[in-house]
Amino acid sequence: MDTAKRRKLEEAGWRVGAADEFLGLTPEESAYVELKLALSRGLRERRTRTRLTQTKLAQQIKSSQSRIAKAEASDPSISVDFLIRALLATGATPKDLARLVDKQHRAAA
């Protein structure tokens, strides 16, 4: 959020903070949410880069196109396990997964 918008909201009596503050998340819960977001973003990036459709990727992992769409949208019903399986199906290596997590960790810090 830009500083002018933030200042206007605060002057109007609003308190501006982070989502984890608002939701009362512990640092561990916040890290878990950020991890899932990084994996979801990574899945979409890898899938499009490898020119896989959601349908084709779903067929590869014996799932449905709608589950892939939910995974890419960070739907809470999608597990980390599913995200990792889908990423591996796009050709990601364990090192690629570590880079996604590390990239997210650096961005958060």
PDB file of N, CA and C in Angstrom:
ATOM      1  N   MET A   1       0.852  -1.168   0.000  1.00  0.00           N
ATOM      2  CA  MET A   1       0.000   0.000   0.000  1.00  0.00           C
ATOM      3  C   MET A   1       0.897   1.229   0.000  1.00  0.00           C
ATOM      4  N   ASP A   2       0.535   2.187  -0.851  1.00  0.00           N
ATOM      5  CA  ASP A   2       1.364   3.389  -0.899  1.00  0.00           C
ATOM      6  C   ASP A   2       1.153   4.223   0.364  1.00  0.00           C
ATOM      7  N   THR A   3       2.137   5.043   0.651  1.00  0.00           N
ATOM      8  CA  THR A   3       2.128   5.790   1.916  1.00  0.00           C
ATOM      9  C   THR A   3       0.992   6.804   1.996  1.00  0.00           C
ATOM     10  N   ALA A   4       0.624   7.413   0.874  1.00  0.00           N
ATOM     11  CA  ALA A   4      -0.459   8.404   0.898  1.00  0.00           C
ATOM     12  C   ALA A   4      -1.778   7.740   1.273  1.00  0.00           C
ATOM     13  N   LYS A   5      -2.038   6.589   0.696  1.00  0.00           N
ATOM     14  CA  LYS A   5      -3.275   5.870   1.002  1.00  0.00           C
ATOM     15  C   LYS A   5      -3.281   5.426   2.462  1.00  0.00           C
ATOM     16  N   ARG A   6      -2.149   4.938   2.919  1.00  0.00           N
ATOM     17  CA  ARG A   6      -2.034   4.497   4.311  1.00  0.00           C
ATOM     18  C   ARG A   6      -2.301   5.665   5.264  1.00  0.00           C
ATOM     19  N   ARG A   7      -1.695   6.802   4.960  1.00  0.00           N
ATOM     20  CA  ARG A   7      -1.861   7.989   5.811  1.00  0.00           C
ATOM     21  C   ARG A   7      -3.327   8.420   5.857  1.00  0.00           C
ATOM     22  N   LYS A   8      -3.992   8.425   4.702  1.00  0.00           N
ATOM     23  CA  LYS A   8      -5.408   8.802   4.650  1.00  0.00           C
ATOM     24  C   LYS A   8      -6.261   7.880   5.517  1.00  0.00           C
ATOM     25  N   LEU A   9      -6.003   6.583   5.425  1.00  0.00           N
ATOM     26  CA  LEU A   9      -6.768   5.626   6.223  1.00  0.00           C
ATOM     27  C   LEU A   9      -6.535   5.836   7.719  1.00  0.00           C
ATOM     28  N   GLU A  10      -5.270   6.040   8.091  1.00  0.00           N
ATOM     29  CA  GLU A  10      -4.952   6.253   9.499  1.00  0.00           C
ATOM     30  C   GLU A  10      -5.568   7.555  10.020  1.00  0.00           C
ATOM     31  N   GLU A  11      -5.567   8.591   9.192  1.00  0.00           N
ATOM     32  CA  GLU A  11      -6.182   9.869   9.586  1.00  0.00           C
ATOM     33  C   GLU A  11      -7.694   9.725   9.767  1.00  0.00           C
ATOM     34  N   ALA A  12      -8.284   8.803   9.026  1.00  0.00           N
ATOM     35  CA  ALA A  12      -9.730   8.564   9.133  1.00  0.00           C
ATOM     36  C   ALA A  12     -10.065   7.639  10.303  1.00  0.00           C
ATOM     37  N   GLY A  13      -9.026   7.224  11.055  1.00  0.00           N
ATOM     38  CA  GLY A  13      -9.266   6.400  12.227  1.00  0.00           C
ATOM     39  C   GLY A  13      -9.074   4.910  12.011  1.00  0.00           C
ATOM     40  N   TRP A  14      -8.673   4.513  10.821  1.00  0.00           N
ATOM     41  CA  TRP A  14      -8.439   3.099  10.550  1.00  0.00           C
ATOM     42  C   TRP A  14      -7.051   2.698  11.033  1.00  0.00           C
ATOM     43  N   ARG A  15      -6.943   1.464  11.450  1.00  0.00           N
ATOM     44  CA  ARG A  15      -5.642   0.926  11.825  1.00  0.00           C
ATOM     45  C   ARG A  15      -5.166   0.037  10.690  1.00  0.00           C
ATOM     46  N   VAL A  16      -3.974   0.282  10.200  1.00  0.00           N
ATOM     47  CA  VAL A  16      -3.433  -0.469   9.073  1.00  0.00           C
ATOM     48  C   VAL A  16      -2.387  -1.437   9.596  1.00  0.00           C
ATOM     49  N   GLY A  17      -2.508  -2.700   9.188  1.00  0.00           N
ATOM     50  CA  GLY A  17      -1.551  -3.709   9.621  1.00  0.00           C
ATOM     51  C   GLY A  17      -1.501  -4.861   8.637  1.00  0.00           C
ATOM     52  N   ALA A  18      -0.775  -5.877   9.010  1.00  0.00           N
ATOM     53  CA  ALA A  18      -0.610  -7.055   8.157  1.00  0.00           C
ATOM     54  C   ALA A  18      -1.750  -8.036   8.394  1.00  0.00           C
ATOM     55  N   ALA A  19      -1.973  -8.883   7.409  1.00  0.00           N
ATOM     56  CA  ALA A  19      -3.054  -9.878   7.497  1.00  0.00           C
ATOM     57  C   ALA A  19      -2.850 -10.817   8.673  1.00  0.00           C
ATOM     58  N   ASP A  20      -1.606 -11.222   8.926  1.00  0.00           N
ATOM     59  CA  ASP A  20      -1.367 -12.148  10.037  1.00  0.00           C
ATOM     60  C   ASP A  20      -1.692 -11.509  11.385  1.00  0.00           C
ATOM     61  N   GLU A  21      -1.483 -10.205  11.497  1.00  0.00           N
ATOM     62  CA  GLU A  21      -1.878  -9.480  12.714  1.00  0.00           C
ATOM     63  C   GLU A  21      -3.389  -9.514  12.878  1.00  0.00           C
ATOM     64  N   PHE A  22      -4.087  -9.182  11.797  1.00  0.00           N
ATOM     65  CA  PHE A  22      -5.547  -9.127  11.811  1.00  0.00           C
ATOM     66  C   PHE A  22      -6.144 -10.489  12.149  1.00  0.00           C
ATOM     67  N   LEU A  23      -5.571 -11.539  11.584  1.00  0.00           N
ATOM     68  CA  LEU A  23      -6.093 -12.885  11.810  1.00  0.00           C
ATOM     69  C   LEU A  23      -5.580 -13.524  13.095  1.00  0.00           C
ATOM     70  N   GLY A  24      -4.601 -12.886  13.715  1.00  0.00           N
ATOM     71  CA  GLY A  24      -4.045 -13.430  14.952  1.00  0.00           C
ATOM     72  C   GLY A  24      -3.221 -14.686  14.724  1.00  0.00           C
ATOM     73  N   LEU A  25      -2.518 -14.740  13.604  1.00  0.00           N
ATOM     74  CA  LEU A  25      -1.717 -15.926  13.289  1.00  0.00           C
ATOM     75  C   LEU A  25      -0.413 -15.916  14.075  1.00  0.00           C
ATOM     76  N   THR A  26       0.004 -17.098  14.470  1.00  0.00           N
ATOM     77  CA  THR A  26       1.326 -17.235  15.081  1.00  0.00           C
ATOM     78  C   THR A  26       2.360 -17.112  13.971  1.00  0.00           C
ATOM     79  N   PRO A  27       3.618 -16.891  14.314  1.00  0.00           N
ATOM     80  CA  PRO A  27       4.653 -16.838  13.276  1.00  0.00           C
ATOM     81  C   PRO A  27       4.711 -18.131  12.451  1.00  0.00           C
ATOM     82  N   GLU A  28       4.467 -19.271  13.099  1.00  0.00           N
ATOM     83  CA  GLU A  28       4.493 -20.554  12.398  1.00  0.00           C
ATOM     84  C   GLU A  28       3.328 -20.661  11.408  1.00  0.00           C
ATOM     85  N   GLU A  29       2.150 -20.227  11.831  1.00  0.00           N
ATOM     86  CA  GLU A  29       0.987 -20.258  10.948  1.00  0.00           C
ATOM     87  C   GLU A  29       1.186 -19.316   9.764  1.00  0.00           C
ATOM     88  N   SER A  30       1.729 -18.161  10.035  1.00  0.00           N
ATOM     89  CA  SER A  30       1.998 -17.197   8.976  1.00  0.00           C
ATOM     90  C   SER A  30       3.011 -17.762   7.979  1.00  0.00           C
ATOM     91  N   ALA A  31       4.051 -18.409   8.473  1.00  0.00           N
ATOM     92  CA  ALA A  31       5.061 -19.027   7.600  1.00  0.00           C
ATOM     93  C   ALA A  31       4.447 -20.122   6.750  1.00  0.00           C
ATOM     94  N   TYR A  32       3.537 -20.902   7.328  1.00  0.00           N
ATOM     95  CA  TYR A  32       2.867 -21.971   6.591  1.00  0.00           C
ATOM     96  C   TYR A  32       2.015 -21.392   5.455  1.00  0.00           C
ATOM     97  N   VAL A  33       1.285 -20.331   5.734  1.00  0.00           N
ATOM     98  CA  VAL A  33       0.466 -19.677   4.719  1.00  0.00           C
ATOM     99  C   VAL A  33       1.362 -19.154   3.596  1.00  0.00           C
ATOM    100  N   GLU A  34       2.465 -18.516   3.954  1.00  0.00           N
ATOM    101  CA  GLU A  34       3.394 -17.985   2.953  1.00  0.00           C
ATOM    102  C   GLU A  34       4.000 -19.104   2.115  1.00  0.00           C
ATOM    103  N   LEU A  35       4.281 -20.251   2.741  1.00  0.00           N
ATOM    104  CA  LEU A  35       4.820 -21.406   2.026  1.00  0.00           C
ATOM    105  C   LEU A  35       3.819 -21.901   0.985  1.00  0.00           C
ATOM    106  N   LYS A  36       2.563 -22.032   1.377  1.00  0.00           N
ATOM    107  CA  LYS A  36       1.535 -22.481   0.439  1.00  0.00           C
ATOM    108  C   LYS A  36       1.365 -21.494  -0.712  1.00  0.00           C
ATOM    109  N   LEU A  37       1.414 -20.205  -0.396  1.00  0.00           N
ATOM    110  CA  LEU A  37       1.314 -19.197  -1.445  1.00  0.00           C
ATOM    111  C   LEU A  37       2.472 -19.288  -2.430  1.00  0.00           C
ATOM    112  N   ALA A  38       3.677 -19.495  -1.917  1.00  0.00           N
ATOM    113  CA  ALA A  38       4.853 -19.617  -2.781  1.00  0.00           C
ATOM    114  C   ALA A  38       4.733 -20.843  -3.684  1.00  0.00           C
ATOM    115  N   LEU A  39       4.279 -21.955  -3.133  1.00  0.00           N
ATOM    116  CA  LEU A  39       4.119 -23.163  -3.935  1.00  0.00           C
ATOM    117  C   LEU A  39       3.031 -22.983  -4.985  1.00  0.00           C
ATOM    118  N   SER A  40       1.950 -22.323  -4.629  1.00  0.00           N
ATOM    119  CA  SER A  40       0.858 -22.077  -5.584  1.00  0.00           C
ATOM    120  C   SER A  40       1.324 -21.198  -6.737  1.00  0.00           C
ATOM    121  N   ARG A  41       2.012 -20.128  -6.395  1.00  0.00           N
ATOM    122  CA  ARG A  41       2.541 -19.237  -7.443  1.00  0.00           C
ATOM    123  C   ARG A  41       3.539 -19.969  -8.331  1.00  0.00           C
ATOM    124  N   GLY A  42       4.393 -20.747  -7.681  1.00  0.00           N
ATOM    125  CA  GLY A  42       5.396 -21.516  -8.421  1.00  0.00           C
ATOM    126  C   GLY A  42       4.756 -22.514  -9.369  1.00  0.00           C
ATOM    127  N   LEU A  43       3.672 -23.134  -8.935  1.00  0.00           N
ATOM    128  CA  LEU A  43       2.975 -24.097  -9.783  1.00  0.00           C
ATOM    129  C   LEU A  43       2.456 -23.415 -11.037  1.00  0.00           C
ATOM    130  N   ARG A  44       1.802 -22.310 -10.876  1.00  0.00           N
ATOM    131  CA  ARG A  44       1.259 -21.596 -12.047  1.00  0.00           C
ATOM    132  C   ARG A  44       2.382 -21.164 -12.990  1.00  0.00           C
ATOM    133  N   GLU A  45       3.448 -20.613 -12.431  1.00  0.00           N
ATOM    134  CA  GLU A  45       4.579 -20.165 -13.259  1.00  0.00           C
ATOM    135  C   GLU A  45       5.192 -21.324 -14.038  1.00  0.00           C
ATOM    136  N   ARG A  46       5.444 -22.441 -13.354  1.00  0.00           N
ATOM    137  CA  ARG A  46       6.062 -23.611 -14.022  1.00  0.00           C
ATOM    138  C   ARG A  46       5.123 -24.199 -15.067  1.00  0.00           C
ATOM    139  N   ARG A  47       3.848 -24.288 -14.734  1.00  0.00           N
ATOM    140  CA  ARG A  47       2.898 -24.884 -15.675  1.00  0.00           C
ATOM    141  C   ARG A  47       2.820 -24.063 -16.952  1.00  0.00           C
ATOM    142  N   THR A  48       2.732 -22.755 -16.810  1.00  0.00           N
ATOM    143  CA  THR A  48       2.637 -21.917 -18.008  1.00  0.00           C
ATOM    144  C   THR A  48       3.961 -21.890 -18.773  1.00  0.00           C
ATOM    145  N   ARG A  49       5.072 -21.887 -18.058  1.00  0.00           N
ATOM    146  CA  ARG A  49       6.383 -21.884 -18.706  1.00  0.00           C
ATOM    147  C   ARG A  49       6.613 -23.165 -19.513  1.00  0.00           C
ATOM    148  N   THR A  50       6.108 -24.285 -18.996  1.00  0.00           N
ATOM    149  CA  THR A  50       6.268 -25.559 -19.704  1.00  0.00           C
ATOM    150  C   THR A  50       5.134 -25.803 -20.698  1.00  0.00           C
ATOM    151  N   ARG A  51       4.265 -24.823 -20.850  1.00  0.00           N
ATOM    152  CA  ARG A  51       3.140 -24.870 -21.806  1.00  0.00           C
ATOM    153  C   ARG A  51       2.195 -26.043 -21.556  1.00  0.00           C
ATOM    154  N   LEU A  52       2.005 -26.356 -20.282  1.00  0.00           N
ATOM    155  CA  LEU A  52       1.029 -27.379 -19.904  1.00  0.00           C
ATOM    156  C   LEU A  52      -0.300 -26.696 -19.618  1.00  0.00           C
ATOM    157  N   THR A  53      -1.375 -27.271 -20.084  1.00  0.00           N
ATOM    158  CA  THR A  53      -2.685 -26.758 -19.698  1.00  0.00           C
ATOM    159  C   THR A  53      -3.031 -27.325 -18.332  1.00  0.00           C
ATOM    160  N   GLN A  54      -3.975 -26.703 -17.669  1.00  0.00           N
ATOM    161  CA  GLN A  54      -4.431 -27.243 -16.387  1.00  0.00           C
ATOM    162  C   GLN A  54      -4.988 -28.647 -16.575  1.00  0.00           C
ATOM    163  N   THR A  55      -5.682 -28.865 -17.674  1.00  0.00           N
ATOM    164  CA  THR A  55      -6.277 -30.180 -17.949  1.00  0.00           C
ATOM    165  C   THR A  55      -5.195 -31.237 -18.132  1.00  0.00           C
ATOM    166  N   LYS A  56      -4.162 -30.917 -18.897  1.00  0.00           N
ATOM    167  CA  LYS A  56      -3.079 -31.887 -19.156  1.00  0.00           C
ATOM    168  C   LYS A  56      -2.338 -32.214 -17.856  1.00  0.00           C
ATOM    169  N   LEU A  57      -2.055 -31.198 -17.064  1.00  0.00           N
ATOM    170  CA  LEU A  57      -1.382 -31.432 -15.784  1.00  0.00           C
ATOM    171  C   LEU A  57      -2.256 -32.288 -14.875  1.00  0.00           C
ATOM    172  N   ALA A  58      -3.543 -31.999 -14.855  1.00  0.00           N
ATOM    173  CA  ALA A  58      -4.478 -32.780 -14.037  1.00  0.00           C
ATOM    174  C   ALA A  58      -4.468 -34.248 -14.461  1.00  0.00           C
ATOM    175  N   GLN A  59      -4.446 -34.497 -15.755  1.00  0.00           N
ATOM    176  CA  GLN A  59      -4.402 -35.882 -16.245  1.00  0.00           C
ATOM    177  C   GLN A  59      -3.130 -36.578 -15.784  1.00  0.00           C
ATOM    178  N   GLN A  60      -2.017 -35.854 -15.809  1.00  0.00           N
ATOM    179  CA  GLN A  60      -0.736 -36.443 -15.406  1.00  0.00           C
ATOM    180  C   GLN A  60      -0.739 -36.890 -13.949  1.00  0.00           C
ATOM    181  N   ILE A  61      -1.429 -36.154 -13.102  1.00  0.00           N
ATOM    182  CA  ILE A  61      -1.417 -36.501 -11.674  1.00  0.00           C
ATOM    183  C   ILE A  61      -2.727 -37.139 -11.217  1.00  0.00           C
ATOM    184  N   LYS A  62      -3.544 -37.533 -12.217  1.00  0.00           N
ATOM    185  CA  LYS A  62      -4.828 -38.198 -11.941  1.00  0.00           C
ATOM    186  C   LYS A  62      -5.714 -37.358 -11.015  1.00  0.00           C
ATOM    187  N   SER A  63      -5.914 -36.124 -11.448  1.00  0.00           N
ATOM    188  CA  SER A  63      -6.757 -35.200 -10.706  1.00  0.00           C
ATOM    189  C   SER A  63      -7.692 -34.530 -11.705  1.00  0.00           C
ATOM    190  N   SER A  64      -8.215 -33.372 -11.348  1.00  0.00           N
ATOM    191  CA  SER A  64      -9.123 -32.654 -12.239  1.00  0.00           C
ATOM    192  C   SER A  64      -8.585 -31.255 -12.515  1.00  0.00           C
ATOM    193  N   GLN A  65      -9.057 -30.688 -13.608  1.00  0.00           N
ATOM    194  CA  GLN A  65      -8.655 -29.333 -13.974  1.00  0.00           C
ATOM    195  C   GLN A  65      -9.047 -28.344 -12.879  1.00  0.00           C
ATOM    196  N   SER A  66     -10.211 -28.554 -12.289  1.00  0.00           N
ATOM    197  CA  SER A  66     -10.668 -27.618 -11.256  1.00  0.00           C
ATOM    198  C   SER A  66      -9.762 -27.664 -10.017  1.00  0.00           C
ATOM    199  N   ARG A  67      -9.205 -28.828  -9.700  1.00  0.00           N
ATOM    200  CA  ARG A  67      -8.276 -28.914  -8.551  1.00  0.00           C
ATOM    201  C   ARG A  67      -6.987 -28.161  -8.863  1.00  0.00           C
ATOM    202  N   ILE A  68      -6.526 -28.253 -10.116  1.00  0.00           N
ATOM    203  CA  ILE A  68      -5.323 -27.503 -10.505  1.00  0.00           C
ATOM    204  C   ILE A  68      -5.609 -26.009 -10.398  1.00  0.00           C
ATOM    205  N   ALA A  69      -6.770 -25.583 -10.866  1.00  0.00           N
ATOM    206  CA  ALA A  69      -7.149 -24.167 -10.766  1.00  0.00           C
ATOM    207  C   ALA A  69      -7.182 -23.730  -9.306  1.00  0.00           C
ATOM    208  N   LYS A  70      -7.743 -24.560  -8.446  1.00  0.00           N
ATOM    209  CA  LYS A  70      -7.783 -24.231  -7.016  1.00  0.00           C
ATOM    210  C   LYS A  70      -6.374 -24.164  -6.438  1.00  0.00           C
ATOM    211  N   ALA A  71      -5.519 -25.086  -6.861  1.00  0.00           N
ATOM    212  CA  ALA A  71      -4.132 -25.096  -6.366  1.00  0.00           C
ATOM    213  C   ALA A  71      -3.428 -23.799  -6.752  1.00  0.00           C
ATOM    214  N   GLU A  72      -3.622 -23.372  -7.983  1.00  0.00           N
ATOM    215  CA  GLU A  72      -2.973 -22.145  -8.447  1.00  0.00           C
ATOM    216  C   GLU A  72      -3.565 -20.896  -7.795  1.00  0.00           C
ATOM    217  N   ALA A  73      -4.779 -21.001  -7.305  1.00  0.00           N
ATOM    218  CA  ALA A  73      -5.429 -19.874  -6.633  1.00  0.00           C
ATOM    219  C   ALA A  73      -5.226 -19.915  -5.118  1.00  0.00           C
ATOM    220  N   SER A  74      -4.402 -20.831  -4.648  1.00  0.00           N
ATOM    221  CA  SER A  74      -4.112 -20.977  -3.212  1.00  0.00           C
ATOM    222  C   SER A  74      -5.356 -21.278  -2.389  1.00  0.00           C
ATOM    223  N   ASP A  75      -6.256 -22.071  -2.939  1.00  0.00           N
ATOM    224  CA  ASP A  75      -7.467 -22.452  -2.214  1.00  0.00           C
ATOM    225  C   ASP A  75      -7.072 -23.218  -0.952  1.00  0.00           C
ATOM    226  N   PRO A  76      -7.681 -22.909   0.189  1.00  0.00           N
ATOM    227  CA  PRO A  76      -7.311 -23.574   1.436  1.00  0.00           C
ATOM    228  C   PRO A  76      -7.571 -25.087   1.441  1.00  0.00           C
ATOM    229  N   SER A  77      -8.414 -25.577   0.540  1.00  0.00           N
ATOM    230  CA  SER A  77      -8.702 -27.006   0.516  1.00  0.00           C
ATOM    231  C   SER A  77      -7.574 -27.818  -0.129  1.00  0.00           C
ATOM    232  N   ILE A  78      -6.610 -27.145  -0.731  1.00  0.00           N
ATOM    233  CA  ILE A  78      -5.500 -27.817  -1.409  1.00  0.00           C
ATOM    234  C   ILE A  78      -4.349 -28.002  -0.418  1.00  0.00           C
ATOM    235  N   SER A  79      -3.861 -29.226  -0.339  1.00  0.00           N
ATOM    236  CA  SER A  79      -2.775 -29.531   0.602  1.00  0.00           C
ATOM    237  C   SER A  79      -1.407 -29.195   0.006  1.00  0.00           C
ATOM    238  N   VAL A  80      -0.438 -29.045   0.886  1.00  0.00           N
ATOM    239  CA  VAL A  80       0.945 -28.842   0.455  1.00  0.00           C
ATOM    240  C   VAL A  80       1.402 -30.066  -0.335  1.00  0.00           C
ATOM    241  N   ASP A  81       0.967 -31.248   0.088  1.00  0.00           N
ATOM    242  CA  ASP A  81       1.310 -32.478  -0.618  1.00  0.00           C
ATOM    243  C   ASP A  81       0.861 -32.412  -2.075  1.00  0.00           C
ATOM    244  N   PHE A  82      -0.363 -31.974  -2.309  1.00  0.00           N
ATOM    245  CA  PHE A  82      -0.885 -31.864  -3.675  1.00  0.00           C
ATOM    246  C   PHE A  82      -0.058 -30.868  -4.483  1.00  0.00           C
ATOM    247  N   LEU A  83       0.265 -29.723  -3.887  1.00  0.00           N
ATOM    248  CA  LEU A  83       1.063 -28.711  -4.575  1.00  0.00           C
ATOM    249  C   LEU A  83       2.423 -29.278  -4.978  1.00  0.00           C
ATOM    250  N   ILE A  84       3.044 -30.024  -4.079  1.00  0.00           N
ATOM    251  CA  ILE A  84       4.360 -30.604  -4.378  1.00  0.00           C
ATOM    252  C   ILE A  84       4.247 -31.650  -5.480  1.00  0.00           C
ATOM    253  N   ARG A  85       3.223 -32.520  -5.408  1.00  0.00           N
ATOM    254  CA  ARG A  85       3.036 -33.528  -6.464  1.00  0.00           C
ATOM    255  C   ARG A  85       2.837 -32.867  -7.817  1.00  0.00           C
ATOM    256  N   ALA A  86       2.037 -31.805  -7.850  1.00  0.00           N
ATOM    257  CA  ALA A  86       1.784 -31.099  -9.109  1.00  0.00           C
ATOM    258  C   ALA A  86       3.055 -30.434  -9.627  1.00  0.00           C
ATOM    259  N   LEU A  87       3.812 -29.822  -8.744  1.00  0.00           N
ATOM    260  CA  LEU A  87       5.068 -29.199  -9.160  1.00  0.00           C
ATOM    261  C   LEU A  87       6.038 -30.236  -9.718  1.00  0.00           C
ATOM    262  N   LEU A  88       6.146 -31.368  -9.057  1.00  0.00           N
ATOM    263  CA  LEU A  88       7.034 -32.425  -9.539  1.00  0.00           C
ATOM    264  C   LEU A  88       6.586 -32.928 -10.912  1.00  0.00           C
ATOM    265  N   ALA A  89       5.285 -32.966 -11.143  1.00  0.00           N
ATOM    266  CA  ALA A  89       4.756 -33.404 -12.441  1.00  0.00           C
ATOM    267  C   ALA A  89       5.112 -32.420 -13.556  1.00  0.00           C
ATOM    268  N   THR A  90       5.380 -31.166 -13.213  1.00  0.00           N
ATOM    269  CA  THR A  90       5.792 -30.184 -14.229  1.00  0.00           C
ATOM    270  C   THR A  90       7.278 -30.304 -14.537  1.00  0.00           C
ATOM    271  N   GLY A  91       7.955 -31.193 -13.824  1.00  0.00           N
ATOM    272  CA  GLY A  91       9.392 -31.366 -14.031  1.00  0.00           C
ATOM    273  C   GLY A  91      10.246 -30.685 -12.985  1.00  0.00           C
ATOM    274  N   ALA A  92       9.625 -30.120 -11.971  1.00  0.00           N
ATOM    275  CA  ALA A  92      10.390 -29.458 -10.906  1.00  0.00           C
ATOM    276  C   ALA A  92      11.207 -30.494 -10.149  1.00  0.00           C
ATOM    277  N   THR A  93      12.379 -30.094  -9.734  1.00  0.00           N
ATOM    278  CA  THR A  93      13.248 -30.952  -8.921  1.00  0.00           C
ATOM    279  C   THR A  93      13.131 -30.513  -7.463  1.00  0.00           C
ATOM    280  N   PRO A  94      13.612 -31.330  -6.543  1.00  0.00           N
ATOM    281  CA  PRO A  94      13.631 -30.887  -5.146  1.00  0.00           C
ATOM    282  C   PRO A  94      14.389 -29.561  -4.972  1.00  0.00           C
ATOM    283  N   LYS A  95      15.434 -29.345  -5.761  1.00  0.00           N
ATOM    284  CA  LYS A  95      16.158 -28.069  -5.691  1.00  0.00           C
ATOM    285  C   LYS A  95      15.264 -26.912  -6.133  1.00  0.00           C
ATOM    286  N   ASP A  96      14.447 -27.145  -7.167  1.00  0.00           N
ATOM    287  CA  ASP A  96      13.519 -26.105  -7.620  1.00  0.00           C
ATOM    288  C   ASP A  96      12.529 -25.754  -6.514  1.00  0.00           C
ATOM    289  N   LEU A  97      12.042 -26.771  -5.814  1.00  0.00           N
ATOM    290  CA  LEU A  97      11.112 -26.529  -4.707  1.00  0.00           C
ATOM    291  C   LEU A  97      11.789 -25.726  -3.607  1.00  0.00           C
ATOM    292  N   ALA A  98      13.034 -26.074  -3.315  1.00  0.00           N
ATOM    293  CA  ALA A  98      13.779 -25.340  -2.285  1.00  0.00           C
ATOM    294  C   ALA A  98      13.966 -23.882  -2.693  1.00  0.00           C
ATOM    295  N   ARG A  99      14.213 -23.638  -3.981  1.00  0.00           N
ATOM    296  CA  ARG A  99      14.367 -22.254  -4.459  1.00  0.00           C
ATOM    297  C   ARG A  99      13.077 -21.462  -4.280  1.00  0.00           C
ATOM    298  N   LEU A 100      11.932 -22.109  -4.566  1.00  0.00           N
ATOM    299  CA  LEU A 100      10.649 -21.425  -4.376  1.00  0.00           C
ATOM    300  C   LEU A 100      10.470 -21.012  -2.926  1.00  0.00           C
ATOM    301  N   VAL A 101      10.753 -21.927  -2.031  1.00  0.00           N
ATOM    302  CA  VAL A 101      10.592 -21.660  -0.600  1.00  0.00           C
ATOM    303  C   VAL A 101      11.582 -20.595  -0.157  1.00  0.00           C
ATOM    304  N   ASP A 102      12.826 -20.704  -0.615  1.00  0.00           N
ATOM    305  CA  ASP A 102      13.848 -19.732  -0.231  1.00  0.00           C
ATOM    306  C   ASP A 102      13.515 -18.353  -0.777  1.00  0.00           C
ATOM    307  N   LYS A 103      13.028 -18.296  -2.010  1.00  0.00           N
ATOM    308  CA  LYS A 103      12.641 -17.023  -2.625  1.00  0.00           C
ATOM    309  C   LYS A 103      11.544 -16.355  -1.806  1.00  0.00           C
ATOM    310  N   GLN A 104      10.561 -17.145  -1.370  1.00  0.00           N
ATOM    311  CA  GLN A 104       9.468 -16.599  -0.552  1.00  0.00           C
ATOM    312  C   GLN A 104      10.004 -16.146   0.805  1.00  0.00           C
ATOM    313  N   HIS A 105      10.886 -16.935   1.383  1.00  0.00           N
ATOM    314  CA  HIS A 105      11.448 -16.612   2.698  1.00  0.00           C
ATOM    315  C   HIS A 105      12.226 -15.289   2.629  1.00  0.00           C
ATOM    316  N   ARG A 106      12.984 -15.113   1.567  1.00  0.00           N
ATOM    317  CA  ARG A 106      13.763 -13.867   1.406  1.00  0.00           C
ATOM    318  C   ARG A 106      12.837 -12.676   1.206  1.00  0.00           C
ATOM    319  N   ALA A 107      11.755 -12.869   0.449  1.00  0.00           N
ATOM    320  CA  ALA A 107      10.822 -11.771   0.196  1.00  0.00           C
ATOM    321  C   ALA A 107      10.127 -11.345   1.486  1.00  0.00           C
ATOM    322  N   ALA A 108       9.849 -12.304   2.363  1.00  0.00           N
ATOM    323  CA  ALA A 108       9.154 -12.008   3.611  1.00  0.00           C
ATOM    324  C   ALA A 108      10.081 -11.305   4.617  1.00  0.00           C
ATOM    325  N   ALA A 109      11.369 -11.548   4.497  1.00  0.00           N
ATOM    326  CA  ALA A 109      12.334 -10.992   5.467  1.00  0.00           C
ATOM    327  C   ALA A 109      12.715  -9.568   5.201  1.00  0.00           C
TER     328      ALA A 109
END
